[in-house]
Every structure is written in structure tokens, then in C-alpha cells.
Amino acid sequence: MDYNELIKDAMIADLHIHSRFSRACSKNITFENLVKWAKIKGLDLLGTGDFTHPIWFNEIKKLRDGGNGFYYYNDFPFIITGEVSLIYTQGKGRRIHLVVLVPNIEIAEKINSYFDIKGRRDYDGRPIFKISCEDFTKDMMKISEDIEIIPAHIWTPWFGVFGSNSGFDSLKEAFGNQFDNIHAIETGMSSDPKMNWEIEELRDKAIVSFSDAHSFWPFRLGREATIFSKCNFYKEVIEQIRNNDFAGTIEVDPAYGKYHWDGHRICNFSCSPEKAKELNNICPVCKKPLVIGVENRVRQLSNKNSDYKKKKKYHTILPLHELISLATGSNMQGTGVWNIYNSLINEFTDEFSILLNVKREEFISKNVDAKLIGLIMKNRTGNIKVKPGYDGEYGIARVEGKIEKQRELF
């Protein structure tokens, strides 16, 4: 299936992003910038992010209400979304991030009033509350059954519901009698659908992917996304999630994520799950426990006979900036890389089209560098090797025996 087939009746969405009011996020995030770069990326729908933050929420309320759960900046649609951090004790200390999708402004105001009873929400776009996953979900369903709650980046060692450091071994353990009100999980950068298919408990849950972007730049925004059937109503998006009948997802190589392998960033040490087992999960440098990464954690919880019901098509691609950087040996945020990127966008409309659909002959006809063309083609088939990320360090893409460091940028 090529990109043209996907976009005929598709809507590519990134519903997990942040505003400039979340910690470690670009201070230049505005709706104008989000829309500009979403179109360049090839996205059709965004989440607003951070609806709990009072200032950002006031900006959300200035968007044009389509009366359908979509809110528009000029002609570009958003749905109201946010991420909350639940930190509480259940047997041990738990730290869980959840993405919340909201049907309209009125329901968002009710949720914010609920949070105001629980604590503050003005200090960060991703506020922290001492509420369990089960209680939070139950309380949201009381406000509106149209609210959708999705466990975010579920394998991340910290803040993932299956995370090795503060998560659970079971979604049922985390959500209790609200388990059936959780219809989907988010892969996060360090896992992909195939890894999640190994988990028996997830076999009736949808697997979605979003970027968790901390900026509007196209190597962050939409780096992971979900491909929905084209629609014009919030409820139609939610129905696709709840019925698990959207088209598929766009992923990065899970090794590219910050927590794929085990390791210690401070010790500059990382290793595979097999090596970690040999080491008894102890860092050979500092002799302290390793941070157990996503691949290892998936293996711990996998069920050999898992029968995931709806295995969907997914595309594994690195961002175009990364490919240009690899082709040129230049810094990903450098002028040279941007010049090539902008020229490609001018010729071929948007990044997803370039990454997934433009034919080799079309690139050649526009005098695109042969090395870059080769990398784009390899990227489509997942054949660019990545040295796995670990303990907060991004993975490192390889080309022709060389390694270019992926810098962490806003």
C-alpha cells in the first residue's frame, strides 16, 4: 500500500503534543506555528495538547468551534487533548502518564474544575495529581463517556503504565474495574505495534501512535502518527479508536527511541537484554542497577501465544531531516539540511509524501542527490540501521558504517 492509497480517504493525526507551557517545550509553540508545520509534515488533524493549562486553554477557546468536536485555526482542525501525570502509591510508587481526548470546550471546563479540587494546574501543561488510574478513569466517565483515556508511551521506564521503574505488570492491575473503559494504548517511540502484539492483555485494545512532540519542528511533530479514515466529527475519531478500525500507524524504528535498550546515560553504557541478563542488570561502570529499557520489559511481559486480533499495517520511517543529515554529514538543524529540506517540500508538497510515496524516477527528474534518494528508499523498507537509544538518549542512525548523532532539539 503506498501513500496515495492511504490519503484518498485518510486523515493522518497526531493527537499527543504539548504547548509552550509544558516543561522542556519550545517557547515558540503557537497555533499558527503548529498549523504551518503540520501541513508541511502532511498531517490532517492535531490535538491541542495541554488543555488543562489556563493560559493555553484560553487560546484553545479562541479557535473556531466547528460544532462537531473539531476546533479550527483558519482551515486546520484540532481536537481538545492533554496529558496528565498521575503520581500515587499502589503497592509501590506509581508514575503514569495518560493522554486525554475531550469532546468539546464545555467538557474540558468540567474536567478543569475537577482538577481544581485535586490540586494546581497552572504551573505546567502536563499537571501532576495524586489520583490512581482507576479513580481518574472512573471520574472522567462520570463527567462524560465521550472522554477517551489512552495510556501514554506505555513502556517508558518512568511514566509508562508498563514501565520498568514505576509502572505495572498488568493493565488490569492499573485500571481495575475501569479496564474496559481503556480502548487503546500509545506505543511511544521505543516500541512499535509488533512488540505490543506480544502482550495478551492488549489483544482487544487498539494500538495508536502519536509524537508527544515538544516543538512544532517536522522532525518532532508527527514523527509518529495514526492514520484514521477521513471524518469530520470528534465522535467518529473516537469510534475508530474504540472499534479498532482505523487504517494503521506511522512509527519510527523503536531503536530510535530514548529508552529502547538497557543502560546508564551517566556511565555512557548501554546493552541488549541478553547482555543485561549476563550482568544481572548491574551497570559494569558504576555497579548500580541498570535502567531497564523497553525491549527488555516487553520480553518480561510477553505471552508466547498472544493472539492480537487486529494486526494493522504500520510504516516505520525516520524523519526526513534525519535522512538529509545522514546523506550530507551535516548537523540536522544546520542551514544546509534546512535548504535541502525546503527544496524537497517545494517540489513534492509535504514530508509524508516524500517519505512514503514519491517514486525514485520523480526524485531523479528533480535532480535530488542520489545518496539521499537511496536513503529515502531504504527508509521506506525499514532498512536504515539504528544503534538503540537508552536511558534518555535517542538512538543513532547508521549509514555506510558511519554514525551520525541525533541531537535532542526543541
Short mmCIF file of C-alpha atoms in Angstrom, two decimals:
data_model
loop_
_atom_site.label_atom_id
_atom_site.label_comp_id
_atom_site.label_asym_id
_atom_site.label_seq_id
_atom_site.Cartn_x
_atom_site.Cartn_y
_atom_site.Cartn_z
CA MET A 1 0.00 0.00 0.00
CA ASP A 2 1.52 3.33 -1.00
CA TYR A 3 0.86 6.77 0.42
CA ASN A 4 -1.53 7.76 -2.36
CA GLU A 5 -3.75 4.84 -1.42
CA LEU A 6 -3.59 5.92 2.24
CA ILE A 7 -4.55 9.54 1.70
CA LYS A 8 -7.56 9.00 -0.57
CA ASP A 9 -9.89 8.52 2.37
CA ALA A 10 -7.47 9.02 5.24
CA MET A 11 -6.73 11.55 7.93
CA ILE A 12 -3.26 11.41 9.45
CA ALA A 13 -3.44 12.61 13.05
CA ASP A 14 -1.04 13.49 15.83
CA LEU A 15 -3.13 13.77 18.99
CA HIS A 16 -0.38 13.85 21.62
CA ILE A 17 1.54 17.12 21.55
CA HIS A 18 2.38 19.87 24.02
CA SER A 19 2.15 23.64 24.26
CA ARG A 20 4.81 26.13 25.24
CA PHE A 21 3.55 25.81 28.82
CA SER A 22 4.79 22.25 29.33
CA ARG A 23 8.19 21.64 30.82
CA ALA A 24 11.08 21.30 28.34
CA CYS A 25 8.99 22.51 25.40
CA SER A 26 9.69 25.18 22.81
CA LYS A 27 8.57 28.63 23.91
CA ASN A 28 7.61 29.37 20.30
CA ILE A 29 4.73 26.89 20.12
CA THR A 30 1.66 28.72 18.86
CA PHE A 31 -1.34 27.51 16.89
CA GLU A 32 -0.01 29.40 13.89
CA ASN A 33 3.30 27.53 14.01
CA LEU A 34 1.63 24.18 14.71
CA VAL A 35 -0.63 24.53 11.68
CA LYS A 36 2.16 25.73 9.38
CA TRP A 37 4.38 22.76 10.16
CA ALA A 38 1.58 20.21 10.38
CA LYS A 39 0.74 21.00 6.75
CA ILE A 40 4.38 20.74 5.74
CA LYS A 41 4.63 17.41 7.54
CA GLY A 42 1.47 16.10 5.86
CA LEU A 43 -0.75 15.93 8.93
CA ASP A 44 -4.51 16.44 8.67
CA LEU A 45 -5.52 16.68 12.35
CA LEU A 46 -3.78 17.70 15.57
CA GLY A 47 -4.57 17.54 19.24
CA THR A 48 -4.37 20.88 21.00
CA GLY A 49 -2.34 19.47 23.87
CA ASP A 50 -2.30 20.92 27.37
CA PHE A 51 -5.97 21.93 27.67
CA THR A 52 -5.52 21.90 31.46
CA HIS A 53 -3.20 24.91 31.42
CA PRO A 54 -5.26 28.10 31.99
CA ILE A 55 -3.42 30.34 29.53
CA TRP A 56 -3.24 27.74 26.76
CA PHE A 57 -6.89 26.84 27.36
CA ASN A 58 -7.85 30.46 26.77
CA GLU A 59 -6.05 30.23 23.43
CA ILE A 60 -7.87 27.00 22.63
CA LYS A 61 -11.17 28.76 23.27
CA LYS A 62 -10.28 31.30 20.55
CA LEU A 63 -10.25 28.55 17.92
CA ARG A 64 -13.32 28.40 15.71
CA ASP A 65 -15.81 25.86 17.06
CA GLY A 66 -16.99 23.64 14.22
CA GLY A 67 -19.85 22.32 16.35
CA ASN A 68 -18.56 18.81 15.76
CA GLY A 69 -15.82 18.45 18.36
CA PHE A 70 -13.31 19.87 15.87
CA TYR A 71 -11.84 23.31 16.56
CA TYR A 72 -10.24 25.21 13.71
CA TYR A 73 -7.28 27.53 13.33
CA ASN A 74 -8.12 29.01 9.93
CA ASP A 75 -8.98 25.84 8.00
CA PHE A 76 -6.99 23.34 10.06
CA PRO A 77 -8.79 21.10 12.60
CA PHE A 78 -7.82 20.28 16.18
CA ILE A 79 -9.47 18.21 18.85
CA ILE A 80 -9.04 19.10 22.51
CA THR A 81 -6.34 16.97 24.14
CA GLY A 82 -3.95 16.94 27.03
CA GLU A 83 -1.63 14.77 29.07
CA VAL A 84 -1.81 14.29 32.81
CA SER A 85 0.73 12.78 35.18
CA LEU A 86 -0.65 10.59 37.97
CA ILE A 87 1.78 10.02 40.83
CA TYR A 88 0.48 7.86 43.65
CA THR A 89 1.10 4.75 45.71
CA GLN A 90 -0.46 1.41 44.82
CA GLY A 91 1.70 -1.29 46.35
CA LYS A 92 4.67 0.88 45.39
CA GLY A 93 5.20 4.32 43.92
CA ARG A 94 3.47 4.71 40.55
CA ARG A 95 4.07 7.38 37.93
CA ILE A 96 1.74 7.13 34.97
CA HIS A 97 1.11 9.50 32.05
CA LEU A 98 -2.27 9.43 30.32
CA VAL A 99 -3.43 11.17 27.14
CA VAL A 100 -6.94 12.59 27.44
CA LEU A 101 -9.13 13.30 24.40
CA VAL A 102 -12.06 15.64 25.07
CA PRO A 103 -15.27 16.09 23.04
CA ASN A 104 -15.76 19.85 23.46
CA ILE A 105 -14.93 23.02 25.38
CA GLU A 106 -17.77 22.52 27.86
CA ILE A 107 -16.49 19.08 28.89
CA ALA A 108 -12.93 20.44 29.06
CA GLU A 109 -14.14 23.10 31.50
CA LYS A 110 -15.75 20.43 33.67
CA ILE A 111 -12.52 18.42 33.70
CA ASN A 112 -10.54 21.51 34.68
CA SER A 113 -12.99 22.19 37.51
CA TYR A 114 -12.47 18.61 38.66
CA PHE A 115 -8.69 19.11 38.66
CA ASP A 116 -9.01 22.36 40.59
CA ILE A 117 -10.40 20.36 43.51
CA LYS A 118 -7.44 17.95 43.31
CA GLY A 119 -4.59 20.43 43.04
CA ARG A 120 -2.95 23.03 40.79
CA ARG A 121 -2.87 23.00 37.02
CA ASP A 122 -1.28 26.39 36.32
CA TYR A 123 2.39 25.50 36.79
CA ASP A 124 2.84 23.05 33.90
CA GLY A 125 0.97 21.99 30.79
CA ARG A 126 1.29 18.41 32.00
CA PRO A 127 0.00 18.73 35.57
CA ILE A 128 0.60 16.19 38.32
CA PHE A 129 -2.15 14.79 40.54
CA LYS A 130 -2.25 12.18 43.27
CA ILE A 131 -5.02 10.09 41.71
CA SER A 132 -4.95 6.43 40.72
CA CYS A 133 -5.51 5.37 37.11
CA GLU A 134 -8.69 3.59 38.16
CA ASP A 135 -10.17 6.51 40.08
CA PHE A 136 -9.23 9.02 37.39
CA THR A 137 -10.88 6.96 34.65
CA LYS A 138 -14.00 6.42 36.75
CA ASP A 139 -14.25 10.15 37.48
CA MET A 140 -13.80 11.04 33.79
CA MET A 141 -16.57 8.63 32.78
CA LYS A 142 -18.87 10.38 35.26
CA ILE A 143 -18.17 13.68 33.52
CA SER A 144 -18.67 12.25 30.02
CA GLU A 145 -18.45 8.83 28.46
CA ASP A 146 -17.17 10.55 25.31
CA ILE A 147 -13.85 11.29 27.01
CA GLU A 148 -11.14 8.97 25.75
CA ILE A 149 -8.24 8.00 28.02
CA ILE A 150 -5.14 6.48 26.44
CA PRO A 151 -2.13 5.30 28.46
CA ALA A 152 0.77 7.28 27.02
CA HIS A 153 4.10 5.80 25.80
CA ILE A 154 3.22 2.70 27.79
CA TRP A 155 6.70 1.14 28.01
CA THR A 156 8.75 4.16 29.09
CA PRO A 157 10.65 3.19 32.30
CA TRP A 158 9.25 6.23 34.06
CA PHE A 159 5.67 7.35 33.45
CA GLY A 160 4.65 4.39 31.28
CA VAL A 161 1.89 2.11 32.57
CA PHE A 162 4.14 -0.90 31.82
CA GLY A 163 7.35 0.98 32.65
CA SER A 164 10.10 -0.92 34.46
CA ASN A 165 10.58 1.71 37.17
CA SER A 166 7.13 2.89 38.18
CA GLY A 167 4.57 1.01 36.14
CA PHE A 168 2.50 -2.15 36.43
CA ASP A 169 2.85 -5.66 35.09
CA SER A 170 -0.80 -5.60 34.06
CA LEU A 171 -3.18 -3.05 32.56
CA LYS A 172 -5.91 -4.67 34.63
CA GLU A 173 -3.89 -4.06 37.79
CA ALA A 174 -3.52 -0.40 36.86
CA PHE A 175 -7.13 0.31 35.86
CA GLY A 176 -9.06 -2.24 37.89
CA ASN A 177 -12.77 -2.18 37.18
CA GLN A 178 -12.19 0.58 34.61
CA PHE A 179 -10.16 -1.75 32.35
CA ASP A 180 -12.96 -1.93 29.77
CA ASN A 181 -13.01 1.87 29.51
CA ILE A 182 -9.45 1.80 28.19
CA HIS A 183 -9.77 1.14 24.47
CA ALA A 184 -6.27 1.94 23.23
CA ILE A 185 -2.63 2.27 24.20
CA GLU A 186 0.07 4.52 22.75
CA THR A 187 3.25 2.77 21.58
CA GLY A 188 5.73 5.53 22.36
CA MET A 189 8.88 5.94 20.29
CA SER A 190 10.71 3.00 21.87
CA SER A 191 8.13 0.37 20.85
CA ASP A 192 6.14 -0.45 17.75
CA PRO A 193 2.89 -2.38 17.15
CA LYS A 194 4.69 -5.68 16.58
CA MET A 195 6.22 -5.50 20.06
CA ASN A 196 2.82 -4.77 21.58
CA TRP A 197 1.22 -7.68 19.72
CA GLU A 198 3.17 -9.95 22.07
CA ILE A 199 1.07 -8.86 25.04
CA GLU A 200 -2.05 -10.99 25.52
CA GLU A 201 -3.78 -8.38 27.64
CA LEU A 202 -3.67 -5.89 24.76
CA ARG A 203 -5.27 -8.14 22.17
CA ASP A 204 -8.61 -6.34 22.34
CA LYS A 205 -7.08 -2.87 22.61
CA ALA A 206 -6.26 -0.55 19.74
CA ILE A 207 -2.61 0.40 19.25
CA VAL A 208 -2.17 4.07 18.35
CA SER A 209 0.92 6.20 17.87
CA PHE A 210 1.48 9.91 18.34
CA SER A 211 4.57 12.08 18.63
CA ASP A 212 4.48 13.53 22.16
CA ALA A 213 6.11 16.49 20.40
CA HIS A 214 7.72 19.22 22.47
CA SER A 215 8.04 21.54 19.47
CA PHE A 216 6.45 22.19 16.08
CA TRP A 217 9.51 21.25 14.02
CA PRO A 218 8.82 18.47 11.49
CA PHE A 219 11.44 16.13 12.96
CA ARG A 220 9.33 16.14 16.13
CA LEU A 221 5.71 16.88 15.13
CA GLY A 222 4.12 13.84 13.52
CA ARG A 223 7.23 11.68 13.85
CA GLU A 224 4.67 9.10 14.98
CA ALA A 225 1.02 9.35 13.93
CA THR A 226 -2.20 7.40 13.44
CA ILE A 227 -3.96 7.01 10.09
CA PHE A 228 -7.72 7.37 10.52
CA SER A 229 -10.44 7.16 7.91
CA LYS A 230 -11.36 10.69 6.89
CA CYS A 231 -14.10 12.17 9.07
CA ASN A 232 -15.45 15.46 10.33
CA PHE A 233 -16.55 14.71 13.88
CA TYR A 234 -14.77 14.06 17.17
CA LYS A 235 -17.10 11.12 17.83
CA GLU A 236 -16.08 9.49 14.55
CA VAL A 237 -12.42 9.61 15.58
CA ILE A 238 -13.29 8.08 18.95
CA GLU A 239 -15.43 5.38 17.33
CA GLN A 240 -12.50 4.39 15.14
CA ILE A 241 -10.30 4.06 18.22
CA ARG A 242 -12.94 2.17 20.22
CA ASN A 243 -13.79 -0.15 17.33
CA ASN A 244 -10.12 -0.51 16.40
CA ASP A 245 -10.94 0.08 12.74
CA PHE A 246 -8.58 2.90 11.73
CA ALA A 247 -6.09 2.18 8.93
CA GLY A 248 -2.79 1.95 10.80
CA THR A 249 0.09 3.96 12.21
CA ILE A 250 3.33 5.71 11.30
CA GLU A 251 6.24 4.76 13.55
CA VAL A 252 9.93 5.45 13.95
CA ASP A 253 12.26 2.50 14.36
CA PRO A 254 11.78 1.67 18.06
CA ALA A 255 15.56 1.62 18.46
CA TYR A 256 15.45 5.36 17.72
CA GLY A 257 13.53 5.95 20.94
CA LYS A 258 15.17 7.15 24.13
CA TYR A 259 14.55 4.02 26.16
CA HIS A 260 14.77 1.05 23.81
CA TRP A 261 17.78 -0.71 25.39
CA ASP A 262 19.02 -1.04 28.96
CA GLY A 263 21.76 1.26 30.17
CA HIS A 264 23.07 4.22 32.11
CA ARG A 265 23.42 7.56 30.36
CA ILE A 266 25.71 8.95 33.02
CA CYS A 267 28.04 5.97 32.54
CA ASN A 268 27.80 6.04 28.72
CA PHE A 269 26.84 2.37 28.83
CA SER A 270 24.06 0.51 27.05
CA CYS A 271 23.37 -3.10 26.24
CA SER A 272 20.87 -5.61 24.89
CA PRO A 273 18.51 -7.52 27.17
CA GLU A 274 20.72 -10.61 26.73
CA LYS A 275 23.79 -8.72 27.93
CA ALA A 276 21.86 -7.16 30.80
CA LYS A 277 20.90 -10.64 31.94
CA GLU A 278 24.56 -11.69 31.91
CA LEU A 279 25.31 -8.63 34.06
CA ASN A 280 22.43 -9.37 36.44
CA ASN A 281 21.06 -5.97 35.42
CA ILE A 282 24.00 -4.25 37.10
CA CYS A 283 25.94 -1.49 35.33
CA PRO A 284 29.59 -2.59 34.92
CA VAL A 285 30.75 1.02 35.29
CA CYS A 286 29.06 2.24 38.49
CA LYS A 287 27.83 -1.13 39.84
CA LYS A 288 24.29 0.21 40.27
CA PRO A 289 21.10 -1.26 38.74
CA LEU A 290 20.66 -0.56 35.04
CA VAL A 291 17.65 1.36 33.77
CA ILE A 292 15.70 -1.46 32.12
CA GLY A 293 14.57 -0.41 28.68
CA VAL A 294 11.53 -1.15 26.55
CA GLU A 295 12.78 -4.18 24.62
CA ASN A 296 13.71 -5.95 27.83
CA ARG A 297 10.45 -5.01 29.50
CA VAL A 298 8.37 -6.27 26.56
CA ARG A 299 10.14 -9.61 26.80
CA GLN A 300 9.40 -9.79 30.52
CA LEU A 301 5.66 -9.35 29.94
CA SER A 302 5.22 -11.06 26.57
CA ASN A 303 2.92 -14.02 26.09
CA LYS A 304 4.26 -16.52 23.58
CA ASN A 305 0.76 -17.48 22.48
CA SER A 306 -0.66 -13.97 22.26
CA ASP A 307 -3.39 -13.67 19.62
CA TYR A 308 -3.71 -9.98 18.80
CA LYS A 309 -6.95 -9.67 16.89
CA LYS A 310 -6.40 -6.75 14.51
CA LYS A 311 -2.83 -6.50 13.31
CA LYS A 312 -2.69 -3.31 11.28
CA LYS A 313 -0.34 -2.05 8.64
CA TYR A 314 2.28 0.30 10.04
CA HIS A 315 5.06 2.28 8.37
CA THR A 316 8.48 2.51 10.01
CA ILE A 317 10.28 5.68 8.89
CA LEU A 318 12.83 8.11 10.26
CA PRO A 319 12.14 11.86 9.80
CA LEU A 320 13.33 13.48 6.57
CA HIS A 321 15.71 15.80 8.43
CA GLU A 322 17.49 12.72 9.77
CA LEU A 323 17.93 11.31 6.26
CA ILE A 324 19.28 14.57 4.86
CA SER A 325 21.69 14.81 7.78
CA LEU A 326 22.90 11.27 7.12
CA ALA A 327 23.30 11.93 3.40
CA THR A 328 25.26 15.15 3.86
CA GLY A 329 27.07 14.50 7.15
CA SER A 330 25.70 17.84 8.36
CA ASN A 331 24.06 18.83 11.60
CA MET A 332 20.34 18.14 11.48
CA GLN A 333 19.47 21.72 12.46
CA GLY A 334 22.05 23.27 10.15
CA THR A 335 21.31 25.64 7.28
CA GLY A 336 22.43 23.12 4.68
CA VAL A 337 19.98 20.48 5.85
CA TRP A 338 17.15 23.01 6.01
CA ASN A 339 17.91 24.25 2.48
CA ILE A 340 17.62 20.73 1.08
CA TYR A 341 14.51 20.04 3.15
CA ASN A 342 12.77 23.20 1.94
CA SER A 343 13.62 22.49 -1.69
CA LEU A 344 12.12 18.99 -1.40
CA ILE A 345 8.94 20.34 0.19
CA ASN A 346 8.65 22.92 -2.60
CA GLU A 347 8.88 20.15 -5.19
CA PHE A 348 6.82 17.41 -3.52
CA THR A 349 4.27 19.17 -1.26
CA ASP A 350 4.79 17.52 2.15
CA GLU A 351 7.15 15.27 4.11
CA PHE A 352 4.96 12.16 4.34
CA SER A 353 4.55 12.16 0.58
CA ILE A 354 8.34 12.33 0.17
CA LEU A 355 8.99 9.63 2.75
CA LEU A 356 6.28 7.20 1.63
CA ASN A 357 5.23 7.75 -1.94
CA VAL A 358 7.32 9.80 -4.38
CA LYS A 359 8.88 7.44 -6.89
CA ARG A 360 12.62 7.16 -7.47
CA GLU A 361 12.18 8.41 -11.05
CA GLU A 362 10.43 11.54 -9.80
CA PHE A 363 13.32 12.30 -7.45
CA ILE A 364 15.82 11.77 -10.26
CA SER A 365 13.87 14.06 -12.58
CA LYS A 366 14.19 16.84 -9.99
CA ASN A 367 17.95 16.25 -9.57
CA VAL A 368 17.70 15.04 -5.98
CA ASP A 369 21.05 13.74 -4.69
CA ALA A 370 21.47 10.03 -5.46
CA LYS A 371 22.67 9.21 -1.95
CA LEU A 372 19.62 10.88 -0.42
CA ILE A 373 17.31 9.05 -2.83
CA GLY A 374 18.88 5.78 -1.74
CA LEU A 375 18.32 6.61 1.92
CA ILE A 376 14.69 7.54 1.31
CA MET A 377 14.12 4.20 -0.41
CA LYS A 378 15.88 2.29 2.37
CA ASN A 379 13.86 4.23 4.91
CA ARG A 380 10.58 3.03 3.38
CA THR A 381 11.53 -0.58 3.95
CA GLY A 382 12.96 -0.03 7.43
CA ASN A 383 16.49 -0.77 6.26
CA ILE A 384 18.36 2.07 7.94
CA LYS A 385 20.08 0.61 10.97
CA VAL A 386 19.79 2.38 14.28
CA LYS A 387 22.01 1.91 17.32
CA PRO A 388 19.43 1.66 20.12
CA GLY A 389 18.70 4.55 22.43
CA TYR A 390 18.79 4.08 26.21
CA ASP A 391 18.19 5.90 29.49
CA GLY A 392 17.04 9.15 27.87
CA GLU A 393 19.42 9.08 24.88
CA TYR A 394 18.00 8.93 21.37
CA GLY A 395 19.09 6.12 19.09
CA ILE A 396 21.77 6.80 16.49
CA ALA A 397 21.10 6.21 12.81
CA ARG A 398 23.84 4.50 10.78
CA VAL A 399 24.79 4.78 7.14
CA GLU A 400 27.69 3.11 5.31
CA GLY A 401 29.46 2.27 8.51
CA LYS A 402 29.28 5.82 9.83
CA ILE A 403 27.13 7.03 12.68
CA GLU A 404 25.54 10.42 12.93
CA LYS A 405 24.32 11.53 16.35
CA GLN A 406 20.67 12.51 16.60
CA ARG A 407 20.72 15.70 18.64
CA GLU A 408 17.97 16.39 21.08
CA LEU A 409 16.32 19.57 19.85
CA PHE A 410 13.21 21.56 20.68
#
